[in-house]
PDB file of C-alpha atoms in Angstrom:
ATOM      1  CA  MET A   1      -0.082   0.089  -0.020  1.00  0.00           C
ATOM      2  CA  GLN A   2       2.996   2.406   0.510  1.00  0.00           C
ATOM      3  CA  CYS A   3       3.370   2.872  -3.155  1.00  0.00           C
ATOM      4  CA  TRP A   4      -0.011   4.720  -3.680  1.00  0.00           C
ATOM      5  CA  LYS A   5       0.937   7.142  -0.748  1.00  0.00           C
ATOM      6  CA  ARG A   6       3.764   8.306  -3.100  1.00  0.00           C
ATOM      7  CA  LEU A   7       2.058   9.256  -6.122  1.00  0.00           C
ATOM      8  CA  LYS A   8       2.182  12.936  -5.805  1.00  0.00           C
ATOM      9  CA  HIS A   9       2.227  14.219  -9.341  1.00  0.00           C
ATOM     10  CA  PRO A  10       0.019  17.244 -10.880  1.00  0.00           C
ATOM     11  CA  HIS A  11      -1.192  14.825 -13.783  1.00  0.00           C
ATOM     12  CA  LEU A  12      -2.375  11.891 -11.530  1.00  0.00           C
ATOM     13  CA  VAL A  13      -5.756  11.840  -9.768  1.00  0.00           C
ATOM     14  CA  LYS A  14      -4.840  12.416  -5.951  1.00  0.00           C
ATOM     15  CA  ILE A  15      -5.356   9.671  -3.733  1.00  0.00           C
ATOM     16  CA  LEU A  16      -6.894  10.842  -0.428  1.00  0.00           C
ATOM     17  CA  GLY A  17      -6.850   7.593   1.502  1.00  0.00           C
ATOM     18  CA  HIS A  18      -7.385   3.857   1.157  1.00  0.00           C
ATOM     19  CA  TYR A  19      -9.535   1.241   3.062  1.00  0.00           C
ATOM     20  CA  GLU A  20      -8.579  -2.764   2.809  1.00  0.00           C
ATOM     21  CA  SER A  21     -10.727  -5.409   3.224  1.00  0.00           C
ATOM     22  CA  MET A  22      -9.897  -9.077   3.194  1.00  0.00           C
ATOM     23  CA  HIS A  23      -9.834  -9.259  -0.549  1.00  0.00           C
ATOM     24  CA  ARG A  24     -10.154  -5.872  -2.051  1.00  0.00           C
ATOM     25  CA  VAL A  25      -8.953  -2.550  -1.717  1.00  0.00           C
ATOM     26  CA  PHE A  26     -11.021   0.647  -2.224  1.00  0.00           C
ATOM     27  CA  PHE A  27      -9.669   4.235  -2.873  1.00  0.00           C
ATOM     28  CA  THR A  28     -10.818   7.555  -2.032  1.00  0.00           C
ATOM     29  CA  MET A  29      -9.672  10.004  -4.711  1.00  0.00           C
ATOM     30  CA  GLU A  30     -10.173  13.449  -5.778  1.00  0.00           C
ATOM     31  CA  TYR A  31     -13.451  14.215  -7.551  1.00  0.00           C
ATOM     32  CA  ALA A  32     -12.915  15.396 -11.079  1.00  0.00           C
ATOM     33  CA  ARG A  33     -15.513  17.884 -11.956  1.00  0.00           C
ATOM     34  CA  GLY A  34     -14.855  17.467 -15.541  1.00  0.00           C
ATOM     35  CA  GLU A  35     -15.177  14.366 -17.745  1.00  0.00           C
ATOM     36  CA  ASP A  36     -13.342  11.665 -19.305  1.00  0.00           C
ATOM     37  CA  MET A  37     -11.478  12.019 -22.270  1.00  0.00           C
ATOM     38  CA  PRO A  38     -14.039   9.669 -24.445  1.00  0.00           C
ATOM     39  CA  HIS A  39     -16.763  11.624 -23.510  1.00  0.00           C
ATOM     40  CA  TYR A  40     -15.214  14.720 -23.725  1.00  0.00           C
ATOM     41  CA  LEU A  41     -13.991  13.948 -27.112  1.00  0.00           C
ATOM     42  CA  GLN A  42     -17.564  12.710 -28.024  1.00  0.00           C
ATOM     43  CA  LYS A  43     -18.904  16.004 -27.014  1.00  0.00           C
ATOM     44  CA  ASN A  44     -16.668  17.945 -28.625  1.00  0.00           C
ATOM     45  CA  GLY A  45     -15.220  16.740 -31.312  1.00  0.00           C
ATOM     46  CA  PRO A  46     -11.328  16.370 -32.159  1.00  0.00           C
ATOM     47  CA  VAL A  47      -9.000  18.909 -30.204  1.00  0.00           C
ATOM     48  CA  LYS A  48      -6.381  20.969 -32.207  1.00  0.00           C
ATOM     49  CA  GLU A  49      -2.971  19.474 -32.529  1.00  0.00           C
ATOM     50  CA  TYR A  50      -1.845  21.898 -30.042  1.00  0.00           C
ATOM     51  CA  GLN A  51      -3.960  20.985 -27.194  1.00  0.00           C
ATOM     52  CA  ALA A  52      -3.166  17.137 -27.964  1.00  0.00           C
ATOM     53  CA  MET A  53       0.214  17.726 -27.715  1.00  0.00           C
ATOM     54  CA  ILE A  54      -0.209  19.874 -24.277  1.00  0.00           C
ATOM     55  CA  TRP A  55      -2.194  16.718 -22.990  1.00  0.00           C
ATOM     56  CA  VAL A  56      -0.049  13.724 -24.399  1.00  0.00           C
ATOM     57  CA  SER A  57       2.851  15.731 -22.717  1.00  0.00           C
ATOM     58  CA  GLN A  58       1.089  15.759 -19.455  1.00  0.00           C
ATOM     59  CA  VAL A  59       0.036  11.638 -19.823  1.00  0.00           C
ATOM     60  CA  ILE A  60       4.128  11.139 -20.513  1.00  0.00           C
ATOM     61  CA  SER A  61       4.850  13.376 -17.609  1.00  0.00           C
ATOM     62  CA  ALA A  62       2.822  11.391 -15.013  1.00  0.00           C
ATOM     63  CA  VAL A  63       3.752   7.973 -16.588  1.00  0.00           C
ATOM     64  CA  ASN A  64       7.655   9.073 -16.297  1.00  0.00           C
ATOM     65  CA  TYR A  65       7.104  10.160 -13.072  1.00  0.00           C
ATOM     66  CA  MET A  66       5.425   6.605 -11.888  1.00  0.00           C
ATOM     67  CA  HIS A  67       8.034   4.741 -13.631  1.00  0.00           C
ATOM     68  CA  THR A  68      11.032   6.616 -11.890  1.00  0.00           C
ATOM     69  CA  GLY A  69       9.329   5.871  -8.620  1.00  0.00           C
ATOM     70  CA  GLU A  70       8.969   2.407 -10.024  1.00  0.00           C
ATOM     71  CA  ILE A  71       5.413   2.224 -10.143  1.00  0.00           C
ATOM     72  CA  VAL A  72       3.688   0.875 -13.463  1.00  0.00           C
ATOM     73  CA  HIS A  73      -0.148   1.650 -14.481  1.00  0.00           C
ATOM     74  CA  ARG A  74      -0.785  -0.963 -16.662  1.00  0.00           C
ATOM     75  CA  ASP A  75      -4.219  -0.089 -17.929  1.00  0.00           C
ATOM     76  CA  LEU A  76      -3.413   3.707 -19.357  1.00  0.00           C
ATOM     77  CA  LYS A  77      -6.324   4.642 -22.029  1.00  0.00           C
ATOM     78  CA  LEU A  78      -8.590   7.271 -22.664  1.00  0.00           C
ATOM     79  CA  LYS A  79     -11.261   6.032 -20.167  1.00  0.00           C
ATOM     80  CA  ASN A  80      -8.497   6.587 -17.387  1.00  0.00           C
ATOM     81  CA  ILE A  81      -7.565  10.160 -18.014  1.00  0.00           C
ATOM     82  CA  ALA A  82      -9.858  13.153 -16.902  1.00  0.00           C
ATOM     83  CA  LEU A  83     -10.400  16.551 -17.443  1.00  0.00           C
ATOM     84  CA  PHE A  84      -9.880  19.311 -14.940  1.00  0.00           C
ATOM     85  CA  PRO A  85     -11.244  22.447 -16.036  1.00  0.00           C
ATOM     86  CA  ASP A  86     -10.791  24.044 -13.033  1.00  0.00           C
ATOM     87  CA  GLU A  87      -7.219  23.861 -13.066  1.00  0.00           C
ATOM     88  CA  GLY A  88      -6.925  25.026 -16.659  1.00  0.00           C
ATOM     89  CA  SER A  89      -6.324  22.759 -19.718  1.00  0.00           C
ATOM     90  CA  VAL A  90      -5.102  20.065 -17.250  1.00  0.00           C
ATOM     91  CA  ILE A  91      -5.660  16.333 -17.523  1.00  0.00           C
ATOM     92  CA  LYS A  92      -5.054  13.896 -14.773  1.00  0.00           C
ATOM     93  CA  ILE A  93      -4.463   9.966 -14.921  1.00  0.00           C
ATOM     94  CA  GLY A  94      -6.788   7.718 -12.342  1.00  0.00           C
ATOM     95  CA  ASP A  95      -7.801   4.186 -11.934  1.00  0.00           C
ATOM     96  CA  PHE A  96      -4.958   2.739 -10.257  1.00  0.00           C
ATOM     97  CA  GLY A  97      -6.506  -0.808 -10.017  1.00  0.00           C
ATOM     98  CA  PHE A  98      -3.640  -2.498 -12.008  1.00  0.00           C
ATOM     99  CA  ALA A  99      -1.219  -0.447 -11.007  1.00  0.00           C
ATOM    100  CA  ARG A 100       1.934  -2.283  -9.316  1.00  0.00           C
ATOM    101  CA  SER A 101       4.899  -1.336  -7.302  1.00  0.00           C
ATOM    102  CA  MET A 102       8.071  -2.733  -9.304  1.00  0.00           C
ATOM    103  CA  ILE A 103      10.519  -2.215  -6.592  1.00  0.00           C
ATOM    104  CA  GLY A 104      12.601  -5.358  -6.150  1.00  0.00           C
ATOM    105  CA  GLY A 105       9.906  -6.973  -8.590  1.00  0.00           C
ATOM    106  CA  VAL A 106      10.856  -9.082 -11.791  1.00  0.00           C
ATOM    107  CA  ALA A 107      11.748  -7.960 -15.205  1.00  0.00           C
ATOM    108  CA  LEU A 108       9.116  -9.262 -16.861  1.00  0.00           C
ATOM    109  CA  SER A 109       5.493  -9.851 -16.030  1.00  0.00           C
ATOM    110  CA  GLU A 110       2.940 -12.251 -17.443  1.00  0.00           C
ATOM    111  CA  THR A 111      -0.228 -10.988 -15.923  1.00  0.00           C
ATOM    112  CA  PHE A 112      -2.937  -9.829 -18.482  1.00  0.00           C
ATOM    113  CA  CYS A 113      -4.271  -6.407 -17.562  1.00  0.00           C
ATOM    114  CA  GLY A 114      -5.202  -3.503 -19.054  1.00  0.00           C
ATOM    115  CA  SER A 115      -8.140  -3.059 -21.824  1.00  0.00           C
ATOM    116  CA  LYS A 116      -7.862  -4.852 -25.417  1.00  0.00           C
ATOM    117  CA  SER A 117      -7.570  -2.018 -27.835  1.00  0.00           C
ATOM    118  CA  TYR A 118      -4.604  -0.253 -25.591  1.00  0.00           C
ATOM    119  CA  LEU A 119      -2.454  -3.613 -25.093  1.00  0.00           C
ATOM    120  CA  ALA A 120       1.227  -3.779 -26.343  1.00  0.00           C
ATOM    121  CA  PRO A 121       1.321  -6.551 -28.958  1.00  0.00           C
ATOM    122  CA  GLU A 122       3.031  -8.936 -26.451  1.00  0.00           C
ATOM    123  CA  ILE A 123       0.097  -8.579 -24.012  1.00  0.00           C
ATOM    124  CA  SER A 124      -1.924  -9.791 -26.918  1.00  0.00           C
ATOM    125  CA  MET A 125      -0.062 -12.518 -27.691  1.00  0.00           C
ATOM    126  CA  GLY A 126       0.025 -13.684 -24.146  1.00  0.00           C
ATOM    127  CA  MET A 127       3.362 -13.163 -23.822  1.00  0.00           C
ATOM    128  CA  PRO A 128       6.016 -12.359 -20.916  1.00  0.00           C
ATOM    129  CA  TYR A 129       6.151  -8.317 -21.195  1.00  0.00           C
ATOM    130  CA  ASP A 130       8.039  -5.063 -19.950  1.00  0.00           C
ATOM    131  CA  PRO A 131       5.113  -3.368 -17.928  1.00  0.00           C
ATOM    132  CA  TYR A 132       7.171  -0.207 -18.440  1.00  0.00           C
ATOM    133  CA  LYS A 133       7.406  -0.426 -22.002  1.00  0.00           C
ATOM    134  CA  SER A 134       3.701  -1.618 -21.789  1.00  0.00           C
ATOM    135  CA  ASP A 135       2.664   1.547 -20.246  1.00  0.00           C
ATOM    136  CA  LEU A 136       4.741   3.560 -23.016  1.00  0.00           C
ATOM    137  CA  CYS A 137       3.045   1.870 -25.653  1.00  0.00           C
ATOM    138  CA  CYS A 138      -0.183   2.491 -24.006  1.00  0.00           C
ATOM    139  CA  ALA A 139       0.553   6.270 -23.533  1.00  0.00           C
ATOM    140  CA  ASP A 140       1.790   6.245 -27.249  1.00  0.00           C
ATOM    141  CA  LYS A 141      -1.706   5.145 -28.465  1.00  0.00           C
ATOM    142  CA  GLN A 142      -3.041   7.890 -26.432  1.00  0.00           C
ATOM    143  CA  GLY A 143      -1.984  10.633 -28.796  1.00  0.00           C
ATOM    144  CA  LYS A 144      -3.139   8.483 -31.626  1.00  0.00           C
ATOM    145  CA  SER A 145      -7.069   7.461 -30.438  1.00  0.00           C
ATOM    146  CA  GLU A 146     -10.016   9.004 -31.708  1.00  0.00           C
TER     147      GLU A 146
END
């Protein structure tokens, strides 16, 4: 549980607290007044290239921060990225349900995590994968999504 306490970045949804039951962990997180990216794009249509570049750089910044702290998200997708209009043009990554601390961890993972349309190819093929590279592959797909 300690890895969640270390997640403090302007482009990660703040985790305010957590509760652990016998089989699950529940998080209390900051409220996103905006909407997730699929809803925003459906309502507003495509964004200008400049805005997309800003948002993709925010995602990359957050992923880099997590990886530097040896944490992998393992489920990066537009649905897990929320717009925070009260903070300007800020987006934040949320949904840390598949996130994992990699401190002292194995080099490759075999756990199937993520959403089909955002998976790295090796996960789709059921092969062992590097969760850091998988996060980067998914982050790259964010900039290419509709």
